[in-house]
mmCIF file of C-alpha atoms and ligand atoms in Angstrom:
data_model
loop_
_atom_site.group_PDB
_atom_site.id
_atom_site.type_symbol
_atom_site.label_atom_id
_atom_site.label_comp_id
_atom_site.label_asym_id
_atom_site.label_seq_id
_atom_site.Cartn_x
_atom_site.Cartn_y
_atom_site.Cartn_z
ATOM 1 C CA MET A 1 -0.014 0.180 0.169
ATOM 2 C CA THR A 2 1.731 3.779 -1.149
ATOM 3 C CA GLY A 3 -0.142 6.266 0.753
ATOM 4 C CA TRP A 4 0.510 10.259 -0.235
ATOM 5 C CA ILE A 5 0.470 12.813 1.454
ATOM 6 C CA VAL A 6 1.097 16.871 0.888
ATOM 7 C CA ALA A 7 4.208 18.063 1.987
ATOM 8 C CA PRO A 8 4.189 19.647 5.778
ATOM 9 C CA ASP A 9 6.547 21.937 3.544
ATOM 10 C CA ALA A 10 4.436 22.317 0.470
ATOM 11 C CA GLY A 11 5.097 26.701 0.762
ATOM 12 C CA ARG A 12 2.100 27.871 1.796
ATOM 13 C CA VAL A 13 0.829 28.846 5.422
ATOM 14 C CA GLU A 14 -2.366 27.595 5.120
ATOM 15 C CA GLU A 15 -3.827 24.261 5.054
ATOM 16 C CA VAL A 16 -4.065 22.626 1.989
ATOM 17 C CA SER A 17 -5.181 19.866 0.831
ATOM 18 C CA CYS A 18 -5.436 17.906 -2.374
ATOM 19 C CA GLY A 19 -8.571 16.219 -3.236
ATOM 20 C CA HIS A 20 -7.378 13.270 -5.618
ATOM 21 C CA LEU A 21 -4.962 11.504 -3.313
ATOM 22 C CA ASP A 22 -8.103 8.849 -3.245
ATOM 23 C CA GLN A 23 -7.415 8.745 -7.046
ATOM 24 C CA ALA A 24 -3.833 7.211 -6.320
ATOM 25 C CA PRO A 25 -5.150 2.971 -6.217
ATOM 26 C CA ASP A 26 -3.375 1.066 -3.176
ATOM 27 C CA GLU A 27 -0.960 -0.851 -5.104
ATOM 28 C CA GLU A 28 0.736 1.640 -7.561
ATOM 29 C CA PRO A 29 0.424 0.082 -11.248
ATOM 30 C CA PRO A 30 3.577 -1.164 -12.681
ATOM 31 C CA ALA A 31 5.981 0.511 -15.212
ATOM 32 C CA PRO A 32 5.191 -0.761 -18.292
ATOM 33 C CA VAL A 33 8.018 0.892 -20.288
ATOM 34 C CA ARG A 34 11.480 2.021 -18.419
ATOM 35 C CA GLY A 35 11.389 5.463 -20.063
ATOM 36 C CA CYS A 36 9.080 8.047 -21.987
ATOM 37 C CA GLU A 37 6.526 6.539 -23.703
ATOM 38 C CA GLU A 38 6.094 9.241 -26.550
ATOM 39 C CA CYS A 39 9.544 9.705 -26.382
ATOM 40 C CA LEU A 40 10.720 5.809 -26.957
ATOM 41 C CA ALA A 41 7.872 5.889 -29.719
ATOM 42 C CA ALA A 42 9.721 9.484 -31.435
ATOM 43 C CA GLY A 43 13.215 9.360 -30.887
ATOM 44 C CA GLY A 44 13.378 12.166 -27.656
ATOM 45 C CA THR A 45 15.028 12.254 -25.090
ATOM 46 C CA TRP A 46 14.406 13.179 -21.407
ATOM 47 C CA VAL A 47 15.862 14.927 -18.247
ATOM 48 C CA HIS A 48 13.394 12.769 -16.002
ATOM 49 C CA LEU A 49 10.625 10.818 -15.394
ATOM 50 C CA ARG A 50 8.149 11.195 -14.058
ATOM 51 C CA LYS A 51 5.178 7.889 -13.607
ATOM 52 C CA CYS A 52 1.159 8.593 -13.524
ATOM 53 C CA LEU A 53 0.628 7.368 -9.978
ATOM 54 C CA ILE A 54 -2.959 6.101 -11.139
ATOM 55 C CA CYS A 55 -2.346 4.249 -14.219
ATOM 56 C CA GLY A 56 1.143 3.549 -14.455
ATOM 57 C CA HIS A 57 2.161 5.082 -17.876
ATOM 58 C CA VAL A 58 5.510 6.593 -18.209
ATOM 59 C CA GLY A 59 6.199 10.686 -19.173
ATOM 60 C CA CYS A 60 9.394 13.367 -18.690
ATOM 61 C CA CYS A 61 9.126 16.122 -16.851
ATOM 62 C CA ASP A 62 8.823 19.013 -16.710
ATOM 63 C CA SER A 63 12.633 19.665 -17.803
ATOM 64 C CA SER A 64 12.435 17.961 -20.817
ATOM 65 C CA PRO A 65 11.602 19.053 -24.327
ATOM 66 C CA GLY A 66 8.031 17.240 -24.151
ATOM 67 C CA ARG A 67 6.914 17.579 -20.916
ATOM 68 C CA HIS A 68 4.723 14.082 -21.670
ATOM 69 C CA ALA A 69 3.869 13.966 -18.008
ATOM 70 C CA TRP A 70 3.052 17.047 -17.582
ATOM 71 C CA ALA A 71 0.750 16.698 -21.517
ATOM 72 C CA HIS A 72 -0.273 12.774 -19.603
ATOM 73 C CA ALA A 73 -2.099 14.549 -16.301
ATOM 74 C CA ASP A 74 -3.285 17.359 -18.843
ATOM 75 C CA THR A 75 -4.799 14.925 -21.252
ATOM 76 C CA THR A 76 -6.625 12.309 -19.120
ATOM 77 C CA ASP A 77 -6.931 13.974 -15.634
ATOM 78 C CA HIS A 78 -4.155 11.824 -13.909
ATOM 79 C CA ALA A 79 -3.490 14.944 -11.468
ATOM 80 C CA LEU A 80 -0.907 12.693 -9.871
ATOM 81 C CA ALA A 81 2.859 11.928 -10.512
ATOM 82 C CA ARG A 82 5.582 11.053 -8.813
ATOM 83 C CA SER A 83 8.821 11.044 -9.281
ATOM 84 C CA PHE A 84 10.458 7.866 -11.445
ATOM 85 C CA GLU A 85 13.480 8.463 -10.714
ATOM 86 C CA LYS A 86 15.851 6.249 -8.804
ATOM 87 C CA GLY A 87 16.291 6.884 -5.129
ATOM 88 C CA GLU A 88 13.628 9.728 -4.945
ATOM 89 C CA ALA A 89 10.333 9.149 -3.667
ATOM 90 C CA TRP A 90 8.690 12.065 -3.771
ATOM 91 C CA ALA A 91 4.749 12.938 -6.258
ATOM 92 C CA TRP A 92 3.167 16.037 -7.658
ATOM 93 C CA CYS A 93 -0.231 16.921 -8.536
ATOM 94 C CA TYR A 94 -0.604 18.208 -11.105
ATOM 95 C CA GLN A 95 -3.794 20.474 -10.722
ATOM 96 C CA ASP A 96 -3.078 21.464 -7.074
ATOM 97 C CA SER A 97 0.659 22.400 -8.793
ATOM 98 C CA LEU A 98 1.001 19.861 -4.671
ATOM 99 C CA PHE A 99 4.602 18.256 -3.562
ATOM 100 C CA LEU A 100 2.915 15.053 -1.816
ATOM 101 C CA LEU A 101 5.412 12.521 0.063
ATOM 102 C CA PRO A 102 4.396 9.030 0.993
ATOM 103 C CA GLU A 103 2.703 8.815 4.375
ATOM 104 C CA PRO A 104 4.697 8.133 7.408
ATOM 105 C CA THR A 105 3.862 4.303 8.273
HETATM 106 ZN ZN1 ZN B 1 -4.645 17.379 -5.678
HETATM 107 ZN ZN1 ZN B 2 8.604 12.387 -23.136
HETATM 108 ZN ZN1 ZN B 3 -2.253 8.222 -16.272
#
């Protein structure tokens, strides 16, 4: 079970919440490929990878030329994506612009 919470230091004073957290399934969906699906198809390159927490789609970050993770969130309404970089455990809500951290166990 992978739960996520809004990062305490999300940068805002008032209490913020993300209404999309329950979109994510209890079991994180497996990634079909270890790269940005759209970039691989088009022969492009990326900087960092983000993985959709709702369906497992892997796309490239906003620093990449394609920004395919954002495009995926925008076209599917899948708001939540986590970093797909080794050793990085954080996620991002594209609709609330909120930084998320794994729920403490
Ligand atoms: Zn949200
Ligand atoms: Zn891409
Ligand atoms: Zn998705």
